mmCIF file of C-alpha atoms in Angstrom:
data_model
loop_
_atom_site.group_PDB
_atom_site.id
_atom_site.type_symbol
_atom_site.label_atom_id
_atom_site.label_comp_id
_atom_site.label_asym_id
_atom_site.label_seq_id
_atom_site.Cartn_x
_atom_site.Cartn_y
_atom_site.Cartn_z
ATOM 1 C CA MET A 25 0.000 0.000 0.000
ATOM 2 C CA PRO A 26 1.415 3.423 -0.890
ATOM 3 C CA LEU A 27 2.315 5.825 1.899
ATOM 4 C CA LEU A 28 0.080 8.480 0.297
ATOM 5 C CA ASP A 29 -2.999 6.281 -0.120
ATOM 6 C CA PHE A 30 -5.293 9.334 0.009
ATOM 7 C CA LEU A 31 -3.965 10.625 -3.341
ATOM 8 C CA SER A 32 -5.525 9.549 -6.647
ATOM 9 C CA PRO A 33 -4.188 10.098 -10.192
ATOM 10 C CA GLU A 34 -7.066 12.513 -10.913
ATOM 11 C CA ALA A 35 -5.844 14.717 -8.054
ATOM 12 C CA VAL A 36 -2.508 15.510 -9.722
ATOM 13 C CA THR A 37 -2.044 18.701 -11.750
ATOM 14 C CA PRO A 38 1.267 19.074 -13.585
ATOM 15 C CA ASN A 39 0.954 22.706 -14.788
ATOM 16 C CA LEU A 40 -1.166 24.870 -12.499
ATOM 17 C CA ARG A 41 -1.287 28.528 -13.502
ATOM 18 C CA ALA A 42 -1.448 31.042 -10.671
ATOM 19 C CA SER A 43 0.001 34.518 -10.260
ATOM 20 C CA GLY A 44 -0.050 34.522 -6.461
ATOM 21 C CA LYS A 45 -0.765 32.618 -3.279
ATOM 22 C CA LYS A 46 -4.476 33.421 -3.053
ATOM 23 C CA GLN A 47 -5.086 32.461 -6.681
ATOM 24 C CA ALA A 48 -3.141 29.196 -6.222
ATOM 25 C CA LEU A 49 -5.234 28.344 -3.153
ATOM 26 C CA HIS A 50 -8.410 29.136 -5.072
ATOM 27 C CA GLU A 51 -7.355 26.922 -7.999
ATOM 28 C CA ILE A 52 -6.598 23.913 -5.795
ATOM 29 C CA ALA A 53 -9.786 24.504 -3.782
ATOM 30 C CA THR A 54 -11.748 24.447 -7.058
ATOM 31 C CA GLN A 55 -10.116 21.167 -8.104
ATOM 32 C CA ALA A 56 -10.621 19.616 -4.662
ATOM 33 C CA ALA A 57 -14.300 20.615 -4.659
ATOM 34 C CA ARG A 58 -14.797 19.046 -8.093
ATOM 35 C CA LEU A 59 -13.167 15.771 -6.997
ATOM 36 C CA THR A 60 -14.798 15.504 -3.556
ATOM 37 C CA GLY A 61 -18.218 17.023 -4.176
ATOM 38 C CA LEU A 62 -17.572 19.646 -1.500
ATOM 39 C CA ASP A 63 -18.512 23.301 -1.838
ATOM 40 C CA GLU A 64 -15.653 25.209 -3.485
ATOM 41 C CA ARG A 65 -16.081 28.296 -1.284
ATOM 42 C CA THR A 66 -15.997 26.157 1.888
ATOM 43 C CA VAL A 67 -12.727 24.512 0.837
ATOM 44 C CA PHE A 68 -11.175 27.859 -0.145
ATOM 45 C CA GLU A 69 -12.213 29.490 3.145
ATOM 46 C CA ALA A 70 -10.753 26.582 5.153
ATOM 47 C CA LEU A 71 -7.429 26.998 3.340
ATOM 48 C CA LEU A 72 -7.395 30.765 3.807
ATOM 49 C CA GLN A 73 -8.228 30.391 7.487
ATOM 50 C CA ARG A 74 -5.276 28.010 7.965
ATOM 51 C CA GLU A 75 -2.910 30.328 6.053
ATOM 52 C CA ARG A 76 -3.863 33.209 8.371
ATOM 53 C CA LEU A 77 -2.299 31.202 11.222
ATOM 54 C CA GLY A 78 0.988 31.087 9.318
ATOM 55 C CA SER A 79 2.207 30.103 5.897
ATOM 56 C CA THR A 80 2.103 26.439 4.976
ATOM 57 C CA GLY A 81 5.150 27.036 2.767
ATOM 58 C CA ILE A 82 7.613 24.620 4.372
ATOM 59 C CA GLY A 83 10.659 25.528 2.280
ATOM 60 C CA GLU A 84 12.555 24.282 -0.770
ATOM 61 C CA GLY A 85 9.731 25.496 -3.020
ATOM 62 C CA VAL A 86 7.067 23.342 -1.336
ATOM 63 C CA ALA A 87 3.832 24.256 0.462
ATOM 64 C CA ILE A 88 1.378 21.923 2.173
ATOM 65 C CA PRO A 89 -1.896 23.853 2.465
ATOM 66 C CA HIS A 90 -4.329 21.908 4.614
ATOM 67 C CA GLY A 91 -7.596 22.121 6.454
ATOM 68 C CA LYS A 92 -10.403 20.224 8.130
ATOM 69 C CA LEU A 93 -13.933 20.130 6.777
ATOM 70 C CA PRO A 94 -17.036 18.840 8.603
ATOM 71 C CA THR A 95 -18.669 17.305 5.513
ATOM 72 C CA LEU A 96 -15.605 15.443 4.227
ATOM 73 C CA GLY A 97 -15.815 11.680 4.696
ATOM 74 C CA ARG A 98 -12.129 10.733 4.356
ATOM 75 C CA LEU A 99 -8.633 12.137 3.928
ATOM 76 C CA PHE A 100 -8.088 13.760 0.545
ATOM 77 C CA GLY A 101 -4.831 14.793 -1.113
ATOM 78 C CA LEU A 102 -4.106 16.824 -4.227
ATOM 79 C CA VAL A 103 -0.756 17.725 -5.770
ATOM 80 C CA ALA A 104 -0.115 20.635 -8.098
ATOM 81 C CA ARG A 105 3.085 21.734 -9.750
ATOM 82 C CA LEU A 106 2.918 25.401 -10.664
ATOM 83 C CA ASP A 107 4.005 26.501 -14.120
ATOM 84 C CA LYS A 108 5.904 29.405 -12.451
ATOM 85 C CA PRO A 109 7.017 29.701 -8.805
ATOM 86 C CA ILE A 110 5.052 32.164 -6.652
ATOM 87 C CA ASP A 111 5.648 33.961 -3.371
ATOM 88 C CA PHE A 112 3.964 31.897 -0.666
ATOM 89 C CA GLU A 113 5.536 33.570 2.380
ATOM 90 C CA ALA A 114 7.412 30.312 2.925
ATOM 91 C CA LEU A 115 9.552 29.749 6.009
ATOM 92 C CA ASP A 116 12.765 29.984 3.962
ATOM 93 C CA GLY A 117 11.561 32.953 1.870
ATOM 94 C CA GLN A 118 11.840 30.953 -1.356
ATOM 95 C CA PRO A 119 9.055 30.959 -3.951
ATOM 96 C CA VAL A 120 6.845 27.856 -4.122
ATOM 97 C CA ASP A 121 6.233 25.697 -7.182
ATOM 98 C CA ILE A 122 4.902 22.478 -5.592
ATOM 99 C CA LEU A 123 1.653 22.416 -3.611
ATOM 100 C CA PHE A 124 0.418 19.394 -1.719
ATOM 101 C CA LEU A 125 -3.131 19.974 -0.519
ATOM 102 C CA LEU A 126 -4.385 17.833 2.344
ATOM 103 C CA LEU A 127 -8.007 17.916 3.502
ATOM 104 C CA ALA A 128 -9.298 15.942 6.461
ATOM 105 C CA PRO A 129 -12.675 15.326 8.082
ATOM 106 C CA GLU A 130 -13.330 17.633 11.042
ATOM 107 C CA GLY A 131 -13.109 14.736 13.511
ATOM 108 C CA ALA A 132 -9.915 13.263 12.024
ATOM 109 C CA GLY A 133 -7.788 14.276 15.015
ATOM 110 C CA ALA A 134 -4.485 12.411 14.961
ATOM 111 C CA ASP A 135 -5.151 10.970 11.473
ATOM 112 C CA HIS A 136 -4.823 14.489 10.040
ATOM 113 C CA LEU A 137 -1.461 14.989 11.742
ATOM 114 C CA LYS A 138 -0.249 11.539 10.710
ATOM 115 C CA ALA A 139 -1.190 12.282 7.093
ATOM 116 C CA LEU A 140 0.708 15.588 7.212
ATOM 117 C CA ALA A 141 3.714 13.721 8.603
ATOM 118 C CA ARG A 142 3.471 11.149 5.796
ATOM 119 C CA VAL A 143 3.436 13.908 3.164
ATOM 120 C CA ALA A 144 6.438 15.593 4.795
ATOM 121 C CA ARG A 145 8.286 12.261 4.976
ATOM 122 C CA VAL A 146 7.828 11.637 1.255
ATOM 123 C CA LEU A 147 8.883 15.180 0.346
ATOM 124 C CA ARG A 148 12.003 14.918 2.558
ATOM 125 C CA GLU A 149 13.255 11.813 0.753
ATOM 126 C CA PRO A 150 16.452 12.757 -1.091
ATOM 127 C CA GLY A 151 15.763 13.622 -4.717
ATOM 128 C CA THR A 152 11.957 13.548 -4.470
ATOM 129 C CA ILE A 153 11.376 17.277 -4.980
ATOM 130 C CA GLU A 154 13.774 17.374 -7.930
ATOM 131 C CA ARG A 155 12.045 14.370 -9.492
ATOM 132 C CA LEU A 156 8.637 16.018 -9.039
ATOM 133 C CA ARG A 157 9.947 19.100 -10.846
ATOM 134 C CA ALA A 158 11.396 16.964 -13.647
ATOM 135 C CA ALA A 159 8.287 14.782 -14.133
ATOM 136 C CA ARG A 160 6.881 15.430 -17.595
ATOM 137 C CA ASP A 161 3.187 14.782 -16.952
ATOM 138 C CA ARG A 162 0.464 13.753 -14.489
ATOM 139 C CA ASP A 163 1.321 10.048 -14.640
ATOM 140 C CA ALA A 164 5.007 10.685 -13.969
ATOM 141 C CA LEU A 165 4.230 12.995 -11.031
ATOM 142 C CA TYR A 166 1.856 10.433 -9.546
ATOM 143 C CA ALA A 167 4.405 7.642 -10.014
ATOM 144 C CA VAL A 168 7.059 9.558 -8.050
ATOM 145 C CA LEU A 169 4.651 9.998 -5.132
ATOM 146 C CA MET A 170 3.479 6.371 -5.154
ATOM 147 C CA GLU A 171 6.973 4.876 -4.845
ATOM 148 C CA PHE A 172 6.933 4.995 -1.069
ATOM 149 C CA PRO A 173 5.342 2.006 0.680
ATOM 150 C CA THR A 174 3.767 2.296 4.100
ATOM 151 C CA PRO A 175 6.333 1.117 6.661
ATOM 152 C CA ARG A 176 5.405 -2.201 8.266
ATOM 153 C CA ALA A 177 4.708 -2.148 11.972
ATOM 154 C CA ALA A 178 7.382 -3.963 13.936
#
């Protein structure tokens, strides 16, 4: 089973166009709403609310916008590679070109945090970010992210 089992091939966008942070969040909220059946405005507002607490730009050109939604039934992930890097007020001050959206049900509790940790673990693997940037299309991007199996419990 892949480490990022909440990500589907349809939730991968290889060339997202956005001129700024708010537009990028709106674009991924629109895609997430289409794929989950959620209200687009609700998803966008949840992402904006989380960003007001502090940027989800974690550095090295990567941001992990995330939020919890009461009507969502399961964890949902979406990956977008931007066609041009944008200012995301990231921790390292670098522009962002890879977004990994994570949405969780309101009552997800620790599952939400575990999913965020799994995303961070995959993105920290040596060479992963570079391979995501080099991937030529949706299938190649998805393949890079699906390489990581869930660790077996000891």
